[in-house]
Amino acid sequence: MPLRLEARAEPSRAMVFAAPVIAIAATLCLGGILFAALGFDPFTALAAFFIEPVSTVYGLSELLLKATPLALIGVGLALGFRGNVWNIGAEGQLIIGAVAGGGMALALYDVSGLWVMPCVLAAGVAGGAAYAAVPALLRTRFHANEILTSLMLNYVATLFLGWLVHGPWRSPEGYNFPESRMFTDSALLPLLVEGTRLHVGVLFAPLAAFATWVIVSRSFLGFQIKVIGMTPAAGSFAGFGPRRVIWFTLMFGGGLAGLAGAMEVAGPIGQLVPIVSPGYGYTAIIAAFLGRLHPFGILLSSLLLALIYLGGDAAQIALAVPFAVTQVFQGMVLFFLLAADVLIRYRVRFDAPRSVAS
Amino acid sequence: MTVSVSAAPPRLVMRGIVKRFPGCLANDGIDLVVEAGQCHALLGENGAGKSTLVKIASGVLSADAGEIFWEGAPAAIGSPAAARALGIGMVFQHFSLFESMTVAENVALGTGDPSPLPALAARIAEVSARYGLALDPQRRIADLSVGERQRVEIVRALLQDPKLLIMDEPTSVLTPQEAQSLFGVLRRLVAEGRSILYISHKLAEIRILCTAATVLRGGRVAGTCDPREETAASLGRMMIGADFAPPARAAAAPAPGEPRLVVDRLSMAPEMPFAPALDAVSLAVHPGEIFGIAGVAGNGQAELLRALSGESLAAVAEAVRIDGVAVGHLGPRRRRACGMGFVPEERLGRGAVPDMSLADNTLLSASRSEGMLSRGLIRFARARQFAETVIGTFHVAAAGPDAAARSLSGGNLQKFIVGREILQKPRLLIVGQPTWGVDAGAAAAIHRDLIALAQEGAAVLVVSQDLDELFSICDRIAVMCQGRLSAARPVRATTVEEVGMLMGGVFHLDGTAEGPGHAPAP
């Protein structure tokens, strides 16, 4: 029975929403098969991966803690993706945001006050946006592809942070470990739930999602971004400036990534260390597409991807599998999502053998 | 290379051809018989199913149902190569030539001919000499005119010695004079016993060229006839299914006062390699006047339209003036604020975003003039209301303001886009190809609307390849050729022949036209 893809007359709206569900189901199936091949009972292993980590209040708080940077970065990136601005550099913008926020916290080491923490966060936003301005400038001034420039700047940011904590910003009391001083309490985000690491920064994620939703679906600026993303020639006919869209979306996404970075170092980490992110900037790209580039969808997809992070940590302990299992699951979700997205524009036909020779 | 003429079976018979695309039945049981040595016209409006039928005959598409007979025997045409092997040659409307390669190299690539280039060049020279298709095998495509490029396609097809030559809208890119010489070539091919399937919607040329016609309408055969025994009106009725009245242009030409639009020695560098540059283009359009720009496609009209709309900016601000205000440095939105409306050549993908609703599409050009914005936020109710008004006023067949632009037929979308601009009461409207690929009913409506707009005192500039259109609605016509614009002539004081000469680059007819032919720019 031959299988055939046939173009749909209209893109299917139902499939836009069904594709992530299909992708998640396929990921669970293949994940189970993989665990079985490794010699585990697939149901126990999947339960250890996906259910046990969130069966406690502490586990749920960790879920929200990890979903926050993903959601912040994801909604920012999605705005650019709608306008055909492909910022792959959120990881670097997060790191520079952490550096700027951390630098502010270290600079204000000797002062205390309620205004210190907002200064740290503002510095993070500014740092991330400034770092995203580099690919924006290269794209608008020299037509350099922002995918390449923003991606390459990620490595620059990682090495820059490494140099800082190995050198000038290394803690004098740190026994030569590559770490900065611990930030003072004034610089840290207050906790939301005692006994957990969940801080007030988690509230920024729904706020950012709402603000982005207003931009995308209510503002003329968001309309311009969508037009330029869907049909650049129509944007040019209407007189919408592509430069403005490139600058705005990169700065917006960079600012949110920088905020996420500052919140990591002023939240659960509490100091600058060589690695401040387990790849949130990359995983947020998956979150953006899994959430259909819609701000509220991205809130949900961020929770799922945060769960995969937690599950990966739990599986390392419970099943003694390496950390790479997290990336395997992330990869499977993205892979199946891209495959399932074909169904938005095509339908599968099962052909009976045709009588007419073709 | 001659083909024997026999009274025996028809060269090509297609019977009961059905082809279905998602959401559209393109061919619904079509029959077609092409005799040997016959020039057979395939007539129909855009979307009637002509291109689909021809693609099936040339092996590009396969039919869902139906039979094909070639010289009396059943034939399966599974691929373009199979069609070539049978003796079916094709000259497409859109050329498939590599600009940076020579004629001979293009022919070698297109036919897969393994013979060495010099031998091939000799055969090209021989074939082109025999049919009077002057062509130098060593020249680069980029240096050729559109008419010459079409000759390359024809020679490429003739080198395969086809028994049936399919020509898709061959005159749509030619000047009237070039079209006449093409007809001479086609008559010689028919005299040799070859068959020609000639696809067109131009009734006049079919009546002088073809001896049989099959008329398609909505995917079915509307009738067959001998076009020599029909009138243009009766053919048109078969094609459209109804009579249509050409628009009547009021006779009174407006008294020229201050011009509304002035283009003053506008020059633009080419945006891409092989694209034409604009070379000191000057014109003036007065209130109440419709000014036409004729020309073969690709001679700078697209560049001129972009320079007028503000999508590309002039080097000198004074090169484009609206009501005396220099706007050459202003972008499209600032020019709209000066009272300019603009209808681009491509309606889907420039004039409208295909996947957005009609209501959203009004925001492209009417957001400011119709008060659709408030503090940076969109007032969607205003946009919907405006879209409804456009749909109602201009009789756009659409499901409503929420219908996606891509769901409309070409004619209805064009009515919507023209209506969107006209309802904003522009003082100056610039229109590119107002009725290209639009059905006759919608074309007549658009022409009436443009004329009405001019009568209300707006200046209208129309760029079109369709001379009939320009002659029926314009007050004055100028011709664009190789990036230059001829002096404008009143429509009543010029003829199709004269405009045709200008389209071919002959700019010094009576010694008064200032276009200096091939002289370098000052």
PDB file of C-alpha atoms in Angstrom, chain B residues 2-240:
ATOM      1  CA  THR B   2      10.157  18.438 -43.734  1.00  0.00           C
ATOM      2  CA  VAL B   3       7.358  16.300 -42.453  1.00  0.00           C
ATOM      3  CA  SER B   4       5.153  14.485 -44.923  1.00  0.00           C
ATOM      4  CA  VAL B   5       1.585  15.687 -45.071  1.00  0.00           C
ATOM      5  CA  SER B   6      -0.973  12.915 -45.138  1.00  0.00           C
ATOM      6  CA  ALA B   7      -4.715  12.888 -44.992  1.00  0.00           C
ATOM      7  CA  ALA B   8      -4.493  10.091 -42.442  1.00  0.00           C
ATOM      8  CA  PRO B   9      -5.038  10.222 -38.681  1.00  0.00           C
ATOM      9  CA  PRO B  10      -4.935  13.472 -36.714  1.00  0.00           C
ATOM     10  CA  ARG B  11      -1.573  14.305 -35.212  1.00  0.00           C
ATOM     11  CA  LEU B  12      -2.770  14.632 -31.627  1.00  0.00           C
ATOM     12  CA  VAL B  13      -6.028  13.561 -30.079  1.00  0.00           C
ATOM     13  CA  MET B  14      -6.781  14.113 -26.414  1.00  0.00           C
ATOM     14  CA  ARG B  15     -10.043  12.625 -25.224  1.00  0.00           C
ATOM     15  CA  GLY B  16     -11.827  13.098 -21.920  1.00  0.00           C
ATOM     16  CA  ILE B  17      -8.842  14.616 -20.141  1.00  0.00           C
ATOM     17  CA  VAL B  18      -9.458  15.149 -16.418  1.00  0.00           C
ATOM     18  CA  LYS B  19      -6.974  16.788 -14.060  1.00  0.00           C
ATOM     19  CA  ARG B  20      -7.809  17.642 -10.498  1.00  0.00           C
ATOM     20  CA  PHE B  21      -5.736  19.793  -8.148  1.00  0.00           C
ATOM     21  CA  PRO B  22      -6.587  20.162  -4.482  1.00  0.00           C
ATOM     22  CA  GLY B  23      -9.599  22.441  -4.380  1.00  0.00           C
ATOM     23  CA  CYS B  24      -9.809  22.864  -8.143  1.00  0.00           C
ATOM     24  CA  LEU B  25     -10.902  20.809 -11.141  1.00  0.00           C
ATOM     25  CA  ALA B  26      -8.547  22.256 -13.761  1.00  0.00           C
ATOM     26  CA  ASN B  27      -9.552  20.014 -16.681  1.00  0.00           C
ATOM     27  CA  ASP B  28     -12.989  18.425 -16.710  1.00  0.00           C
ATOM     28  CA  GLY B  29     -13.326  15.987 -19.616  1.00  0.00           C
ATOM     29  CA  ILE B  30     -11.548  18.005 -22.302  1.00  0.00           C
ATOM     30  CA  ASP B  31     -11.398  16.811 -25.925  1.00  0.00           C
ATOM     31  CA  LEU B  32      -8.849  18.260 -28.340  1.00  0.00           C
ATOM     32  CA  VAL B  33      -8.010  17.234 -31.929  1.00  0.00           C
ATOM     33  CA  VAL B  34      -5.037  18.775 -33.742  1.00  0.00           C
ATOM     34  CA  GLU B  35      -4.708  17.798 -37.420  1.00  0.00           C
ATOM     35  CA  ALA B  36      -1.434  17.503 -39.283  1.00  0.00           C
ATOM     36  CA  GLY B  37      -0.349  20.796 -40.805  1.00  0.00           C
ATOM     37  CA  GLN B  38      -2.837  22.778 -38.781  1.00  0.00           C
ATOM     38  CA  CYS B  39      -2.409  25.857 -36.675  1.00  0.00           C
ATOM     39  CA  HIS B  40      -4.845  25.150 -33.887  1.00  0.00           C
ATOM     40  CA  ALA B  41      -5.776  27.808 -31.360  1.00  0.00           C
ATOM     41  CA  LEU B  42      -6.416  26.977 -27.729  1.00  0.00           C
ATOM     42  CA  LEU B  43      -8.429  29.893 -26.396  1.00  0.00           C
ATOM     43  CA  GLY B  44      -9.538  30.729 -22.931  1.00  0.00           C
ATOM     44  CA  GLU B  45      -9.290  33.188 -20.090  1.00  0.00           C
ATOM     45  CA  ASN B  46      -6.825  32.899 -17.255  1.00  0.00           C
ATOM     46  CA  GLY B  47      -7.728  29.856 -15.226  1.00  0.00           C
ATOM     47  CA  ALA B  48      -9.737  28.207 -18.007  1.00  0.00           C
ATOM     48  CA  GLY B  49      -7.418  25.189 -17.984  1.00  0.00           C
ATOM     49  CA  LYS B  50      -5.215  25.912 -21.014  1.00  0.00           C
ATOM     50  CA  SER B  51      -1.879  25.601 -19.263  1.00  0.00           C
ATOM     51  CA  THR B  52      -2.861  22.401 -17.483  1.00  0.00           C
ATOM     52  CA  LEU B  53      -3.970  20.766 -20.732  1.00  0.00           C
ATOM     53  CA  VAL B  54      -0.762  21.772 -22.463  1.00  0.00           C
ATOM     54  CA  LYS B  55       1.369  20.509 -19.592  1.00  0.00           C
ATOM     55  CA  ILE B  56      -0.359  17.137 -19.924  1.00  0.00           C
ATOM     56  CA  ALA B  57       0.308  17.095 -23.665  1.00  0.00           C
ATOM     57  CA  SER B  58       3.982  17.893 -23.103  1.00  0.00           C
ATOM     58  CA  GLY B  59       4.469  15.347 -20.322  1.00  0.00           C
ATOM     59  CA  VAL B  60       4.991  17.825 -17.478  1.00  0.00           C
ATOM     60  CA  LEU B  61       1.811  16.664 -15.726  1.00  0.00           C
ATOM     61  CA  SER B  62      -0.048  13.373 -15.990  1.00  0.00           C
ATOM     62  CA  ALA B  63      -3.832  13.302 -16.396  1.00  0.00           C
ATOM     63  CA  ASP B  64      -6.071  11.725 -13.761  1.00  0.00           C
ATOM     64  CA  ALA B  65      -8.246  10.258 -16.530  1.00  0.00           C
ATOM     65  CA  GLY B  66      -8.493  10.353 -20.314  1.00  0.00           C
ATOM     66  CA  GLU B  67      -6.700   9.048 -23.384  1.00  0.00           C
ATOM     67  CA  ILE B  68      -4.063  10.492 -25.686  1.00  0.00           C
ATOM     68  CA  PHE B  69      -3.517   9.342 -29.290  1.00  0.00           C
ATOM     69  CA  TRP B  70      -0.470  10.366 -31.311  1.00  0.00           C
ATOM     70  CA  GLU B  71      -0.891   9.933 -35.059  1.00  0.00           C
ATOM     71  CA  GLY B  72      -3.651   7.429 -34.481  1.00  0.00           C
ATOM     72  CA  ALA B  73      -1.898   5.233 -31.911  1.00  0.00           C
ATOM     73  CA  PRO B  74      -2.465   5.360 -28.141  1.00  0.00           C
ATOM     74  CA  ALA B  75       0.401   7.145 -26.470  1.00  0.00           C
ATOM     75  CA  ALA B  76       1.541   7.557 -22.874  1.00  0.00           C
ATOM     76  CA  ILE B  77       3.390  10.836 -22.420  1.00  0.00           C
ATOM     77  CA  GLY B  78       4.970  10.237 -19.050  1.00  0.00           C
ATOM     78  CA  SER B  79       7.707  12.845 -19.152  1.00  0.00           C
ATOM     79  CA  PRO B  80       8.915  15.825 -21.186  1.00  0.00           C
ATOM     80  CA  ALA B  81      11.557  13.549 -22.682  1.00  0.00           C
ATOM     81  CA  ALA B  82       8.841  11.160 -23.882  1.00  0.00           C
ATOM     82  CA  ALA B  83       7.012  14.096 -25.464  1.00  0.00           C
ATOM     83  CA  ARG B  84      10.206  15.190 -27.236  1.00  0.00           C
ATOM     84  CA  ALA B  85      10.766  11.634 -28.489  1.00  0.00           C
ATOM     85  CA  LEU B  86       7.296  11.616 -30.038  1.00  0.00           C
ATOM     86  CA  GLY B  87       7.980  14.939 -31.743  1.00  0.00           C
ATOM     87  CA  ILE B  88       6.285  17.452 -29.459  1.00  0.00           C
ATOM     88  CA  GLY B  89       8.179  20.700 -28.989  1.00  0.00           C
ATOM     89  CA  MET B  90       7.256  23.436 -26.555  1.00  0.00           C
ATOM     90  CA  VAL B  91       7.944  27.159 -26.351  1.00  0.00           C
ATOM     91  CA  PHE B  92       6.944  28.411 -22.935  1.00  0.00           C
ATOM     92  CA  GLN B  93       5.638  31.836 -22.057  1.00  0.00           C
ATOM     93  CA  HIS B  94       8.385  32.268 -19.490  1.00  0.00           C
ATOM     94  CA  PHE B  95      11.763  31.568 -20.972  1.00  0.00           C
ATOM     95  CA  SER B  96      14.131  29.088 -19.382  1.00  0.00           C
ATOM     96  CA  LEU B  97      17.454  30.542 -20.478  1.00  0.00           C
ATOM     97  CA  PHE B  98      20.681  31.211 -18.606  1.00  0.00           C
ATOM     98  CA  GLU B  99      21.440  34.912 -18.901  1.00  0.00           C
ATOM     99  CA  SER B 100      25.198  34.639 -18.662  1.00  0.00           C
ATOM    100  CA  MET B 101      25.608  31.880 -21.285  1.00  0.00           C
ATOM    101  CA  THR B 102      25.633  32.043 -25.062  1.00  0.00           C
ATOM    102  CA  VAL B 103      22.815  31.010 -27.367  1.00  0.00           C
ATOM    103  CA  ALA B 104      24.640  27.813 -28.383  1.00  0.00           C
ATOM    104  CA  GLU B 105      25.388  26.863 -24.781  1.00  0.00           C
ATOM    105  CA  ASN B 106      21.752  27.352 -23.843  1.00  0.00           C
ATOM    106  CA  VAL B 107      20.576  25.205 -26.722  1.00  0.00           C
ATOM    107  CA  ALA B 108      23.078  22.485 -25.759  1.00  0.00           C
ATOM    108  CA  LEU B 109      21.850  22.537 -22.165  1.00  0.00           C
ATOM    109  CA  GLY B 110      18.187  22.575 -23.092  1.00  0.00           C
ATOM    110  CA  THR B 111      18.301  19.712 -25.559  1.00  0.00           C
ATOM    111  CA  GLY B 112      20.990  17.592 -23.936  1.00  0.00           C
ATOM    112  CA  ASP B 113      22.635  17.499 -27.359  1.00  0.00           C
ATOM    113  CA  PRO B 114      26.059  15.881 -26.935  1.00  0.00           C
ATOM    114  CA  SER B 115      27.510  17.171 -30.220  1.00  0.00           C
ATOM    115  CA  PRO B 116      30.408  19.633 -29.880  1.00  0.00           C
ATOM    116  CA  LEU B 117      29.455  23.287 -29.593  1.00  0.00           C
ATOM    117  CA  PRO B 118      30.859  24.441 -32.968  1.00  0.00           C
ATOM    118  CA  ALA B 119      28.795  21.797 -34.783  1.00  0.00           C
ATOM    119  CA  LEU B 120      25.736  22.770 -32.803  1.00  0.00           C
ATOM    120  CA  ALA B 121      26.360  26.448 -33.537  1.00  0.00           C
ATOM    121  CA  ALA B 122      26.477  25.638 -37.241  1.00  0.00           C
ATOM    122  CA  ARG B 123      23.142  23.837 -37.031  1.00  0.00           C
ATOM    123  CA  ILE B 124      21.645  26.757 -35.088  1.00  0.00           C
ATOM    124  CA  ALA B 125      22.838  29.128 -37.786  1.00  0.00           C
ATOM    125  CA  GLU B 126      21.400  26.855 -40.480  1.00  0.00           C
ATOM    126  CA  VAL B 127      17.971  26.506 -38.851  1.00  0.00           C
ATOM    127  CA  SER B 128      17.724  30.172 -37.983  1.00  0.00           C
ATOM    128  CA  ALA B 129      18.656  31.147 -41.537  1.00  0.00           C
ATOM    129  CA  ARG B 130      16.114  28.763 -43.068  1.00  0.00           C
ATOM    130  CA  TYR B 131      13.220  30.222 -41.076  1.00  0.00           C
ATOM    131  CA  GLY B 132      14.356  33.808 -41.072  1.00  0.00           C
ATOM    132  CA  LEU B 133      14.965  33.777 -37.312  1.00  0.00           C
ATOM    133  CA  ALA B 134      18.071  35.962 -37.254  1.00  0.00           C
ATOM    134  CA  LEU B 135      20.209  34.704 -34.382  1.00  0.00           C
ATOM    135  CA  ASP B 136      23.931  34.699 -33.597  1.00  0.00           C
ATOM    136  CA  PRO B 137      24.855  31.487 -31.711  1.00  0.00           C
ATOM    137  CA  GLN B 138      27.808  33.179 -30.013  1.00  0.00           C
ATOM    138  CA  ARG B 139      25.915  36.027 -28.342  1.00  0.00           C
ATOM    139  CA  ARG B 140      25.116  36.016 -24.678  1.00  0.00           C
ATOM    140  CA  ILE B 141      21.452  35.813 -23.654  1.00  0.00           C
ATOM    141  CA  ALA B 142      21.818  38.856 -21.414  1.00  0.00           C
ATOM    142  CA  ASP B 143      22.528  40.989 -24.483  1.00  0.00           C
ATOM    143  CA  LEU B 144      19.447  39.808 -26.390  1.00  0.00           C
ATOM    144  CA  SER B 145      16.055  41.487 -26.599  1.00  0.00           C
ATOM    145  CA  VAL B 146      12.980  39.618 -25.448  1.00  0.00           C
ATOM    146  CA  GLY B 147      12.028  38.895 -29.063  1.00  0.00           C
ATOM    147  CA  GLU B 148      15.483  37.424 -29.718  1.00  0.00           C
ATOM    148  CA  ARG B 149      15.259  35.306 -26.586  1.00  0.00           C
ATOM    149  CA  GLN B 150      12.012  33.881 -27.847  1.00  0.00           C
ATOM    150  CA  ARG B 151      13.773  33.013 -31.113  1.00  0.00           C
ATOM    151  CA  VAL B 152      16.323  31.032 -29.098  1.00  0.00           C
ATOM    152  CA  GLU B 153      13.496  29.040 -27.565  1.00  0.00           C
ATOM    153  CA  ILE B 154      11.904  28.464 -30.978  1.00  0.00           C
ATOM    154  CA  VAL B 155      15.177  27.425 -32.611  1.00  0.00           C
ATOM    155  CA  ARG B 156      15.873  25.121 -29.687  1.00  0.00           C
ATOM    156  CA  ALA B 157      12.509  23.454 -30.244  1.00  0.00           C
ATOM    157  CA  LEU B 158      12.985  23.293 -34.038  1.00  0.00           C
ATOM    158  CA  LEU B 159      16.364  21.556 -33.721  1.00  0.00           C
ATOM    159  CA  GLN B 160      14.422  18.561 -32.397  1.00  0.00           C
ATOM    160  CA  ASP B 161      12.454  18.504 -35.674  1.00  0.00           C
ATOM    161  CA  PRO B 162       9.054  18.543 -33.930  1.00  0.00           C
ATOM    162  CA  LYS B 163       5.833  17.490 -35.639  1.00  0.00           C
ATOM    163  CA  LEU B 164       3.808  19.485 -33.142  1.00  0.00           C
ATOM    164  CA  LEU B 165       4.985  22.792 -31.727  1.00  0.00           C
ATOM    165  CA  ILE B 166       3.150  24.123 -28.683  1.00  0.00           C
ATOM    166  CA  MET B 167       3.404  27.879 -28.193  1.00  0.00           C
ATOM    167  CA  ASP B 168       2.148  29.397 -24.942  1.00  0.00           C
ATOM    168  CA  GLU B 169       1.121  33.073 -25.313  1.00  0.00           C
ATOM    169  CA  PRO B 170       4.065  33.795 -27.601  1.00  0.00           C
ATOM    170  CA  THR B 171       3.149  37.384 -28.433  1.00  0.00           C
ATOM    171  CA  SER B 172       2.596  38.582 -24.884  1.00  0.00           C
ATOM    172  CA  VAL B 173       6.179  39.839 -24.708  1.00  0.00           C
ATOM    173  CA  LEU B 174       6.543  41.049 -28.297  1.00  0.00           C
ATOM    174  CA  THR B 175       6.043  44.373 -30.018  1.00  0.00           C
ATOM    175  CA  PRO B 176       3.374  44.355 -32.762  1.00  0.00           C
ATOM    176  CA  GLN B 177       6.131  44.286 -35.406  1.00  0.00           C
ATOM    177  CA  GLU B 178       7.935  41.380 -33.757  1.00  0.00           C
ATOM    178  CA  ALA B 179       4.627  39.534 -33.536  1.00  0.00           C
ATOM    179  CA  GLN B 180       4.089  39.989 -37.294  1.00  0.00           C
ATOM    180  CA  SER B 181       7.453  38.447 -38.090  1.00  0.00           C
ATOM    181  CA  LEU B 182       6.722  35.566 -35.695  1.00  0.00           C
ATOM    182  CA  PHE B 183       3.478  34.887 -37.583  1.00  0.00           C
ATOM    183  CA  GLY B 184       5.485  34.616 -40.809  1.00  0.00           C
ATOM    184  CA  VAL B 185       7.697  31.954 -39.240  1.00  0.00           C
ATOM    185  CA  LEU B 186       4.707  30.032 -37.909  1.00  0.00           C
ATOM    186  CA  ARG B 187       3.030  30.038 -41.341  1.00  0.00           C
ATOM    187  CA  ARG B 188       6.174  28.532 -42.875  1.00  0.00           C
ATOM    188  CA  LEU B 189       6.229  25.801 -40.235  1.00  0.00           C
ATOM    189  CA  VAL B 190       2.601  24.953 -41.003  1.00  0.00           C
ATOM    190  CA  ALA B 191       3.336  24.913 -44.727  1.00  0.00           C
ATOM    191  CA  GLU B 192       5.977  22.256 -44.035  1.00  0.00           C
ATOM    192  CA  GLY B 193       3.263  20.066 -42.546  1.00  0.00           C
ATOM    193  CA  ARG B 194       4.011  20.699 -38.898  1.00  0.00           C
ATOM    194  CA  SER B 195       1.167  21.272 -36.499  1.00  0.00           C
ATOM    195  CA  ILE B 196       1.046  24.183 -34.095  1.00  0.00           C
ATOM    196  CA  LEU B 197      -0.991  24.393 -30.937  1.00  0.00           C
ATOM    197  CA  TYR B 198      -1.259  28.109 -30.323  1.00  0.00           C
ATOM    198  CA  ILE B 199      -2.354  29.258 -26.900  1.00  0.00           C
ATOM    199  CA  SER B 200      -3.631  32.777 -26.543  1.00  0.00           C
ATOM    200  CA  HIS B 201      -6.391  35.002 -25.359  1.00  0.00           C
ATOM    201  CA  LYS B 202      -5.756  37.606 -28.043  1.00  0.00           C
ATOM    202  CA  LEU B 203      -8.660  37.174 -30.428  1.00  0.00           C
ATOM    203  CA  ALA B 204      -7.368  39.283 -33.293  1.00  0.00           C
ATOM    204  CA  GLU B 205      -4.159  37.326 -33.841  1.00  0.00           C
ATOM    205  CA  ILE B 206      -5.950  34.004 -33.646  1.00  0.00           C
ATOM    206  CA  ARG B 207      -8.328  35.077 -36.376  1.00  0.00           C
ATOM    207  CA  ILE B 208      -5.512  35.869 -38.789  1.00  0.00           C
ATOM    208  CA  LEU B 209      -3.260  32.926 -37.886  1.00  0.00           C
ATOM    209  CA  CYS B 210      -5.262  29.838 -36.968  1.00  0.00           C
ATOM    210  CA  THR B 211      -7.562  27.605 -38.978  1.00  0.00           C
ATOM    211  CA  ALA B 212      -9.176  25.801 -36.063  1.00  0.00           C
ATOM    212  CA  ALA B 213      -9.844  26.702 -32.449  1.00  0.00           C
ATOM    213  CA  THR B 214     -10.870  24.966 -29.259  1.00  0.00           C
ATOM    214  CA  VAL B 215     -12.303  27.343 -26.665  1.00  0.00           C
ATOM    215  CA  LEU B 216     -12.033  26.459 -22.973  1.00  0.00           C
ATOM    216  CA  ARG B 217     -14.063  27.928 -20.179  1.00  0.00           C
ATOM    217  CA  GLY B 218     -13.880  26.849 -16.544  1.00  0.00           C
ATOM    218  CA  GLY B 219     -12.024  23.611 -17.325  1.00  0.00           C
ATOM    219  CA  ARG B 220     -14.465  22.446 -20.033  1.00  0.00           C
ATOM    220  CA  VAL B 221     -14.640  22.818 -23.793  1.00  0.00           C
ATOM    221  CA  ALA B 222     -16.973  25.728 -24.503  1.00  0.00           C
ATOM    222  CA  GLY B 223     -16.896  25.070 -28.239  1.00  0.00           C
ATOM    223  CA  THR B 224     -14.801  24.499 -31.348  1.00  0.00           C
ATOM    224  CA  CYS B 225     -14.839  26.658 -34.432  1.00  0.00           C
ATOM    225  CA  ASP B 226     -12.944  28.001 -37.412  1.00  0.00           C
ATOM    226  CA  PRO B 227     -11.752  31.379 -36.109  1.00  0.00           C
ATOM    227  CA  ARG B 228     -11.574  32.817 -39.636  1.00  0.00           C
ATOM    228  CA  GLU B 229     -15.363  32.574 -39.805  1.00  0.00           C
ATOM    229  CA  GLU B 230     -15.922  34.170 -36.394  1.00  0.00           C
ATOM    230  CA  THR B 231     -15.742  37.754 -35.228  1.00  0.00           C
ATOM    231  CA  ALA B 232     -13.717  38.897 -32.262  1.00  0.00           C
ATOM    232  CA  ALA B 233     -17.007  39.491 -30.475  1.00  0.00           C
ATOM    233  CA  SER B 234     -18.335  35.990 -31.093  1.00  0.00           C
ATOM    234  CA  LEU B 235     -15.030  34.419 -29.999  1.00  0.00           C
ATOM    235  CA  GLY B 236     -15.040  36.601 -26.913  1.00  0.00           C
ATOM    236  CA  ARG B 237     -18.571  35.506 -26.099  1.00  0.00           C
ATOM    237  CA  MET B 238     -17.534  31.834 -26.314  1.00  0.00           C
ATOM    238  CA  MET B 239     -14.509  32.515 -24.111  1.00  0.00           C
ATOM    239  CA  ILE B 240     -16.245  34.571 -21.434  1.00  0.00           C
TER     240      ILE B 240
END
